[in-house]
């Protein structure tokens, strides 16, 4: 996200690309440190609302632009399951408006405007580097709306990048805090220690993200290459995670090693395919579509073979009831728990029968929505 956003902001504001690379994560780190997950939710909501408004305005500007003909467009084109499943379904369906109305129309508009004097790159055409760096949208916005379009795209880019970065920062910080520090270094960590390490994770992610983006810029790696290659590193964990849930005999060794073996397989297929198609292994050859596709497919499905083979050597039999023994990641302080207990003294006692009945209803509801989610996931996968 940072490579494309920093390139667009550099073009729109004329600032040095290293300045946008550093300032973008810096602002996100600051407000995430102060507001935490609440700040992330609020900014996501506000920014998405603003982006949709700007999206509609830019789409209308492109359609009503004097340089475009209407005939051209005629030829182109953490909650309960009962809340999570409908929310994600509606969100996924609604998301199609962004790539369809914005990306498709802007892409087609660039083809129609690229050879006209209003286009920023006139008289030359866009280079492949400009295209893969995500500069199509800024160019079209400037061509059809002038300075107003530049400001609109700048706001959209800034909001989308900060919203995404904030969520990523919290995810990485949570992994460092609860899955690494709390598990392997200090299992009896207090709430203050957990929060402190969460803040350290936020700062570390911001520094590492800015450093990697700067490195990618100077070695010639752009946003397109990053997005193509990303699947090779992220897909190997998909099948082992699914197998963990549906097959209790998978061992810890199989789940971990199959993921890394999948990454190694995907990288080997990716680099081998790039050499086979281009005769060399360079940034340009590894950024082609087919090598990345073959590498992603290999990294996605190969862990299944590795997991089954390693598990069959010495299968496990995991007891899911162990999950009931895990304590909360951040527990209530003594002061808060004491006040709550004092307030609850006068409340009505809940019988065991009522508790069992409530748990039965919750379990049945969860199973129902789990089935809905499973069938929707299968339909979505086959549909793509």
Coordinates of C-alpha atoms in Angstrom, one line a residue:
X1 CA 0.0 0.0 0.0
X2 CA 2.8 2.4 0.9
X3 CA 4.7 2.2 -2.4
X4 CA 1.6 3.1 -4.5
X5 CA 0.3 5.7 -2.1
X6 CA 3.7 7.4 -1.8
X7 CA 4.2 7.5 -5.6
X8 CA 0.7 9.1 -6.1
X9 CA 1.3 11.6 -3.3
X10 CA 4.7 12.5 -4.7
X11 CA 3.2 13.3 -8.1
X12 CA 0.2 15.2 -6.8
X13 CA 2.2 17.3 -4.3
X14 CA 5.6 17.5 -6.0
X15 CA 7.3 16.4 -2.7
X16 CA 10.2 14.0 -2.8
X17 CA 9.0 10.4 -2.7
X18 CA 11.1 9.6 0.4
X19 CA 9.3 12.4 2.2
X20 CA 5.9 10.9 1.4
X21 CA 7.3 7.4 2.2
X22 CA 8.3 8.5 5.7
X23 CA 5.5 10.9 6.6
X24 CA 2.7 8.5 5.6
X25 CA 3.4 5.8 8.2
X26 CA 4.5 8.4 10.7
X27 CA 1.1 10.0 10.9
X28 CA -0.6 6.6 11.2
X29 CA 1.7 5.4 13.9
X30 CA 1.0 8.5 16.0
X31 CA -2.8 8.4 15.9
X32 CA -2.8 4.6 16.4
X33 CA -0.6 4.9 19.4
X34 CA -3.0 7.5 20.9
X35 CA -6.4 6.0 19.9
X36 CA -5.7 2.3 19.5
X37 CA -8.3 0.1 17.9
X38 CA -11.0 2.7 18.5
X39 CA -9.1 5.2 16.4
X40 CA -8.8 2.6 13.6
X41 CA -12.6 1.9 13.6
X42 CA -13.5 5.6 13.6
X43 CA -11.0 6.5 10.8
X44 CA -12.1 3.5 8.7
X45 CA -15.7 4.7 8.9
X46 CA -15.1 8.4 8.3
X47 CA -12.5 7.8 5.5
X48 CA -14.6 5.2 3.7
X49 CA -17.6 7.6 3.7
X50 CA -15.4 10.4 2.3
X51 CA -13.8 8.1 -0.3
X52 CA -17.2 7.0 -1.6
X53 CA -18.3 10.6 -2.0
X54 CA -15.1 11.6 -3.8
X55 CA -15.5 8.4 -5.9
X56 CA -18.9 9.4 -7.1
X57 CA -17.7 13.0 -7.8
X58 CA -14.7 11.8 -9.9
X59 CA -16.8 9.2 -11.7
X60 CA -19.3 12.0 -12.7
X61 CA -16.4 14.3 -13.8
X62 CA -15.1 11.6 -16.1
X63 CA -18.4 10.7 -17.6
X64 CA -19.3 14.4 -18.2
X65 CA -15.9 15.4 -19.5
X66 CA -15.9 17.2 -22.8
X67 CA -12.9 15.1 -24.0
X68 CA -14.8 11.8 -23.6
X69 CA -17.5 10.4 -25.7
X70 CA -20.4 8.5 -24.1
X71 CA -20.3 5.8 -26.8
X72 CA -16.9 4.8 -25.6
X73 CA -18.3 3.6 -22.2
X74 CA -21.0 1.5 -24.0
X75 CA -18.1 -0.7 -25.2
X76 CA -16.3 -1.3 -21.8
X77 CA -17.0 -2.5 -18.5
X78 CA -14.6 -9.3 15.8
X79 CA -18.3 -10.2 16.7
X80 CA -20.8 -13.0 16.8
X81 CA -21.3 -15.1 13.7
X82 CA -24.8 -13.7 13.2
X83 CA -23.2 -10.2 12.9
X84 CA -19.9 -11.1 11.2
X85 CA -21.3 -13.2 8.3
X86 CA -24.0 -10.8 7.1
X87 CA -21.6 -7.9 7.6
X88 CA -18.9 -9.4 5.6
X89 CA -21.3 -10.5 2.9
X90 CA -22.8 -7.1 2.5
X91 CA -19.4 -5.5 2.7
X92 CA -18.0 -7.8 0.0
X93 CA -21.0 -7.2 -2.2
X94 CA -20.8 -3.4 -1.7
X95 CA -17.1 -3.3 -2.4
X96 CA -17.7 -4.1 -6.0
X97 CA -18.8 -0.5 -6.5
X98 CA -15.2 0.7 -5.9
X99 CA -13.3 -1.4 -8.6
X100 CA -16.2 -1.3 -11.0
X101 CA -17.2 2.4 -10.9
X102 CA -13.8 3.9 -10.2
X103 CA -11.1 1.5 -11.5
X104 CA -12.9 0.5 -14.6
X105 CA -14.1 3.9 -15.6
X106 CA -10.8 5.6 -14.8
X107 CA -8.9 2.9 -16.7
X108 CA -11.0 3.3 -19.8
X109 CA -10.8 7.1 -19.5
X110 CA -7.0 6.9 -19.5
X111 CA -7.1 5.0 -22.8
X112 CA -9.3 7.7 -24.3
X113 CA -7.5 10.7 -22.8
X114 CA -3.9 9.6 -23.0
X115 CA -3.3 11.0 -26.5
X116 CA -5.0 14.3 -25.8
X117 CA -3.2 17.6 -24.7
X118 CA -5.2 17.6 -21.4
X119 CA -3.4 14.5 -20.2
X120 CA -0.4 15.1 -17.9
X121 CA 2.0 12.9 -19.9
X122 CA 1.2 14.4 -23.3
X123 CA 2.6 14.0 -25.9
X124 CA 4.1 10.7 -24.8
X125 CA 2.1 7.7 -23.5
X126 CA 2.3 6.4 -19.9
X127 CA 5.3 4.2 -19.2
X128 CA 4.9 0.7 -17.6
X129 CA 6.6 2.1 -14.4
X130 CA 3.9 4.8 -14.1
X131 CA 1.2 2.3 -14.7
X132 CA 2.4 -0.2 -12.1
X133 CA 3.0 2.6 -9.6
X134 CA -0.7 3.4 -9.6
X135 CA -0.5 6.8 -11.3
X136 CA -3.4 6.2 -13.7
X137 CA -5.9 7.6 -11.3
X138 CA -4.0 10.8 -10.5
X139 CA -3.4 11.4 -14.2
X140 CA -7.0 11.0 -15.2
X141 CA -8.2 13.1 -12.3
X142 CA -5.9 16.0 -13.2
X143 CA -7.0 15.6 -16.9
X144 CA -10.7 15.8 -16.3
X145 CA -10.9 18.0 -13.1
X146 CA -7.7 19.9 -12.9
X147 CA -6.6 21.0 -9.4
X148 CA -9.8 19.9 -7.9
X149 CA -9.2 16.3 -9.2
X150 CA -5.7 16.4 -7.8
X151 CA -6.9 17.4 -4.4
X152 CA -9.7 14.7 -4.4
X153 CA -7.3 11.9 -5.4
X154 CA -4.8 13.1 -2.8
X155 CA -7.4 12.9 -0.1
X156 CA -8.6 9.5 -1.3
X157 CA -5.1 8.2 -1.4
X158 CA -4.2 9.5 2.0
X159 CA -7.4 8.2 3.6
X160 CA -7.2 4.8 2.0
X161 CA -3.5 4.4 2.9
X162 CA -3.9 5.6 6.5
X163 CA -7.0 3.4 7.1
X164 CA -5.3 0.3 5.7
X165 CA -2.0 1.0 7.5
X166 CA -3.7 1.5 10.8
X167 CA -5.4 -1.9 10.6
X168 CA -2.1 -3.5 9.6
X169 CA -0.2 -1.9 12.4
X170 CA -2.7 -3.2 15.0
X171 CA -2.6 -6.7 13.5
X172 CA 1.2 -6.9 13.6
X173 CA 1.3 -5.3 17.1
X174 CA -1.2 -7.9 18.4
X175 CA 0.9 -10.7 16.9
X176 CA 4.1 -9.4 18.5
X177 CA 2.4 -8.9 21.9
X178 CA 0.0 -11.8 22.3
X179 CA 1.4 -14.5 20.1
X180 CA 5.1 -13.9 20.7
X181 CA 5.8 -11.9 23.8
X182 CA 2.9 -13.3 25.9
X183 CA 3.5 -16.9 24.8
X184 CA 7.2 -17.3 24.6
X185 CA 8.8 -14.6 26.8
X186 CA 6.5 -13.6 29.6
X187 CA 3.4 -15.7 30.1
X188 CA 2.4 -13.9 33.3
X189 CA 2.7 -10.4 31.8
X190 CA 0.6 -7.8 33.4
X191 CA -1.8 -5.5 31.5
X192 CA 0.7 -2.6 31.6
X193 CA 3.4 -4.8 30.1
X194 CA 1.1 -6.0 27.4
X195 CA 0.1 -2.5 26.4
X196 CA 3.7 -1.3 26.5
X197 CA 4.8 -4.1 24.1
X198 CA 1.8 -3.3 21.9
X199 CA 3.0 0.3 21.6
X200 CA 6.5 -1.0 20.8
X201 CA 5.0 -3.2 18.0
X202 CA 3.2 -0.2 16.6
X203 CA 6.5 1.9 16.4
X204 CA 8.5 -1.0 15.0
X205 CA 6.0 -1.7 12.3
X206 CA 6.0 1.9 11.2
X207 CA 9.8 2.0 11.0
X208 CA 10.2 -1.3 9.2
X209 CA 7.4 -0.4 6.7
X210 CA 8.9 2.9 5.8
X211 CA 12.4 1.4 5.5
X212 CA 11.2 -1.4 3.2
X213 CA 9.3 1.0 1.0
X214 CA 12.4 3.2 0.7
X215 CA 14.5 0.1 -0.2
X216 CA 11.9 -1.1 -2.8
X217 CA 11.9 2.4 -4.4
X218 CA 15.7 2.5 -4.9
X219 CA 16.0 -1.1 -6.2
X220 CA 13.2 -0.6 -8.7
X221 CA 10.4 -2.5 -7.1
X222 CA 7.0 -0.9 -7.5
X223 CA 3.4 -1.5 -6.3
X224 CA 2.5 -3.8 -9.1
X225 CA 5.5 -6.1 -8.5
X226 CA 4.7 -6.1 -4.7
X227 CA 1.0 -7.1 -5.3
X228 CA 1.9 -9.8 -7.7
X229 CA 4.5 -11.3 -5.4
X230 CA 2.5 -11.0 -2.2
X231 CA 0.4 -14.1 -2.9
X232 CA 3.5 -16.3 -2.9
X233 CA 4.3 -15.3 0.7
X234 CA 0.7 -15.2 2.1
X235 CA -1.0 -18.2 0.5
X236 CA 1.0 -21.0 2.1
X237 CA -0.7 -20.5 5.4
X238 CA -4.2 -20.8 4.1
X239 CA -4.6 -24.6 3.8
X240 CA -2.6 -25.5 7.0
X241 CA -4.9 -23.1 8.9
X242 CA -8.0 -24.8 7.4
X243 CA -6.7 -28.2 8.1
X244 CA -6.0 -27.2 11.8
X245 CA -9.7 -26.5 12.2
X246 CA -11.2 -29.4 10.3
X247 CA -8.6 -32.2 11.0
X248 CA -7.6 -32.8 14.6
X249 CA -4.9 -35.2 13.7
X250 CA -2.6 -32.6 12.1
X251 CA 0.5 -32.1 14.2
X252 CA 2.1 -28.8 15.2
X253 CA 5.2 -29.8 13.2
X254 CA 3.1 -30.4 10.1
X255 CA 1.2 -27.1 10.4
X256 CA 4.4 -25.0 10.8
X257 CA 6.8 -26.8 8.4
X258 CA 4.2 -27.2 5.6
X259 CA 3.8 -23.4 5.6
X260 CA 7.5 -22.7 5.2
X261 CA 7.9 -25.6 2.7
X262 CA 5.0 -24.0 0.7
X263 CA 6.8 -20.7 0.7
X264 CA 10.0 -22.4 -0.6
X265 CA 8.0 -24.2 -3.3
X266 CA 6.3 -21.1 -4.4
X267 CA 9.5 -19.1 -4.6
X268 CA 11.2 -21.9 -6.6
X269 CA 8.3 -22.1 -9.1
X270 CA 8.1 -18.3 -9.3
X271 CA 11.8 -17.8 -10.0
X272 CA 12.0 -20.9 -12.3
X273 CA 9.0 -19.7 -14.3
X274 CA 10.5 -16.3 -14.7
X275 CA 13.8 -17.7 -16.0
X276 CA 11.9 -20.1 -18.3
X277 CA 9.8 -17.3 -19.8
X278 CA 12.4 -14.5 -20.0
X279 CA 15.8 -16.3 -19.9
X280 CA 16.8 -14.2 -16.8
X281 CA 15.8 -13.5 -13.2
X282 CA 15.3 -9.8 -12.8
X283 CA 12.8 -7.4 -11.2
X284 CA 11.1 -7.1 -14.6
X285 CA 10.9 -10.9 -15.4
X286 CA 9.7 -11.8 -11.9
X287 CA 7.0 -9.1 -12.1
X288 CA 5.3 -10.7 -15.1
X289 CA 1.8 -12.2 -14.6
X290 CA 2.4 -15.8 -15.5
X291 CA 5.5 -16.5 -13.2
X292 CA 3.6 -14.9 -10.3
X293 CA 0.5 -16.9 -11.0
X294 CA 2.4 -20.2 -11.2
X295 CA 4.3 -19.4 -8.0
X296 CA 1.1 -18.4 -6.1
X297 CA -0.7 -21.6 -7.2
X298 CA 2.3 -23.7 -6.1
X299 CA 2.5 -21.9 -2.7
X300 CA -1.2 -22.3 -2.1
X301 CA -1.7 -26.0 -2.8
X302 CA 1.7 -27.6 -2.0
X303 CA 1.3 -27.2 1.8
X304 CA -1.6 -29.6 1.6
X305 CA 0.7 -32.4 0.4
X306 CA 3.4 -31.5 2.9
X307 CA 0.9 -31.3 5.8
X308 CA -0.7 -34.7 5.0
X309 CA 2.6 -36.4 4.5
X310 CA 4.2 -35.1 7.7
X311 CA 1.1 -35.8 9.8
X312 CA 0.8 -39.4 8.5
X313 CA 4.3 -40.1 10.0
X314 CA 3.0 -39.5 13.5
X315 CA -0.6 -38.1 13.7
X316 CA -1.8 -36.1 16.6
X317 CA -5.2 -36.2 18.4
X318 CA -5.9 -32.7 19.6
X319 CA -8.5 -32.1 22.3
X320 CA -10.5 -28.9 21.5
X321 CA -11.6 -28.6 25.1
X322 CA -8.1 -27.2 25.9
X323 CA -9.3 -23.9 24.5
X324 CA -11.5 -23.5 27.6
X325 CA -8.3 -23.3 29.7
X326 CA -6.9 -20.3 27.9
X327 CA -7.3 -17.0 29.8
X328 CA -8.2 -13.6 28.4
X329 CA -5.4 -11.7 26.5
X330 CA -6.0 -8.6 28.7
X331 CA -7.7 -9.3 32.0
X332 CA -9.8 -7.0 34.2
X333 CA -7.9 -5.1 36.8
X334 CA -8.7 -5.8 40.4
X335 CA -10.3 -2.4 40.9
X336 CA -12.7 -2.9 38.0
X337 CA -13.5 -6.5 38.9
X338 CA -14.2 -5.5 42.4
X339 CA -16.6 -2.7 41.5
X340 CA -18.4 -5.0 39.1
X341 CA -18.7 -7.7 41.7
X342 CA -20.1 -5.2 44.2
X343 CA -22.6 -3.9 41.7
X344 CA -23.7 -7.5 40.9
X345 CA -24.5 -8.5 44.4
X346 CA -28.1 -7.3 44.1
X347 CA -28.7 -8.8 40.7
X348 CA -30.8 -11.9 40.2
X349 CA -28.9 -15.2 40.3
X350 CA -28.9 -17.2 37.1
X351 CA -29.7 -20.9 37.5
X352 CA -27.8 -23.7 35.9
X353 CA -30.7 -24.6 33.7
X354 CA -31.0 -21.1 32.3
X355 CA -27.2 -21.0 31.7
X356 CA -27.3 -24.4 29.9
X357 CA -30.3 -23.3 27.8
X358 CA -28.6 -20.0 26.8
X359 CA -25.4 -21.9 25.9
X360 CA -27.4 -24.3 23.7
X361 CA -29.1 -21.5 21.9
X362 CA -25.7 -19.7 21.3
X363 CA -24.1 -23.0 20.0
X364 CA -27.0 -23.7 17.7
X365 CA -26.9 -20.1 16.3
X366 CA -23.1 -20.3 15.9
X367 CA -23.4 -23.6 14.0
X368 CA -26.1 -22.2 11.7
X369 CA -24.0 -19.1 10.8
X370 CA -20.9 -21.3 10.4
X371 CA -22.7 -23.3 7.7
X372 CA -23.8 -20.1 6.0
X373 CA -20.2 -18.8 6.0
X374 CA -18.8 -22.1 4.7
X375 CA -21.2 -22.3 1.8
X376 CA -20.7 -18.7 0.9
X377 CA -16.9 -19.2 1.0
X378 CA -17.2 -22.2 -1.3
X379 CA -19.4 -20.3 -3.7
X380 CA -17.1 -17.2 -3.7
X381 CA -14.0 -19.4 -4.4
X382 CA -15.7 -21.3 -7.2
X383 CA -17.1 -18.0 -8.6
X384 CA -13.7 -16.4 -8.8

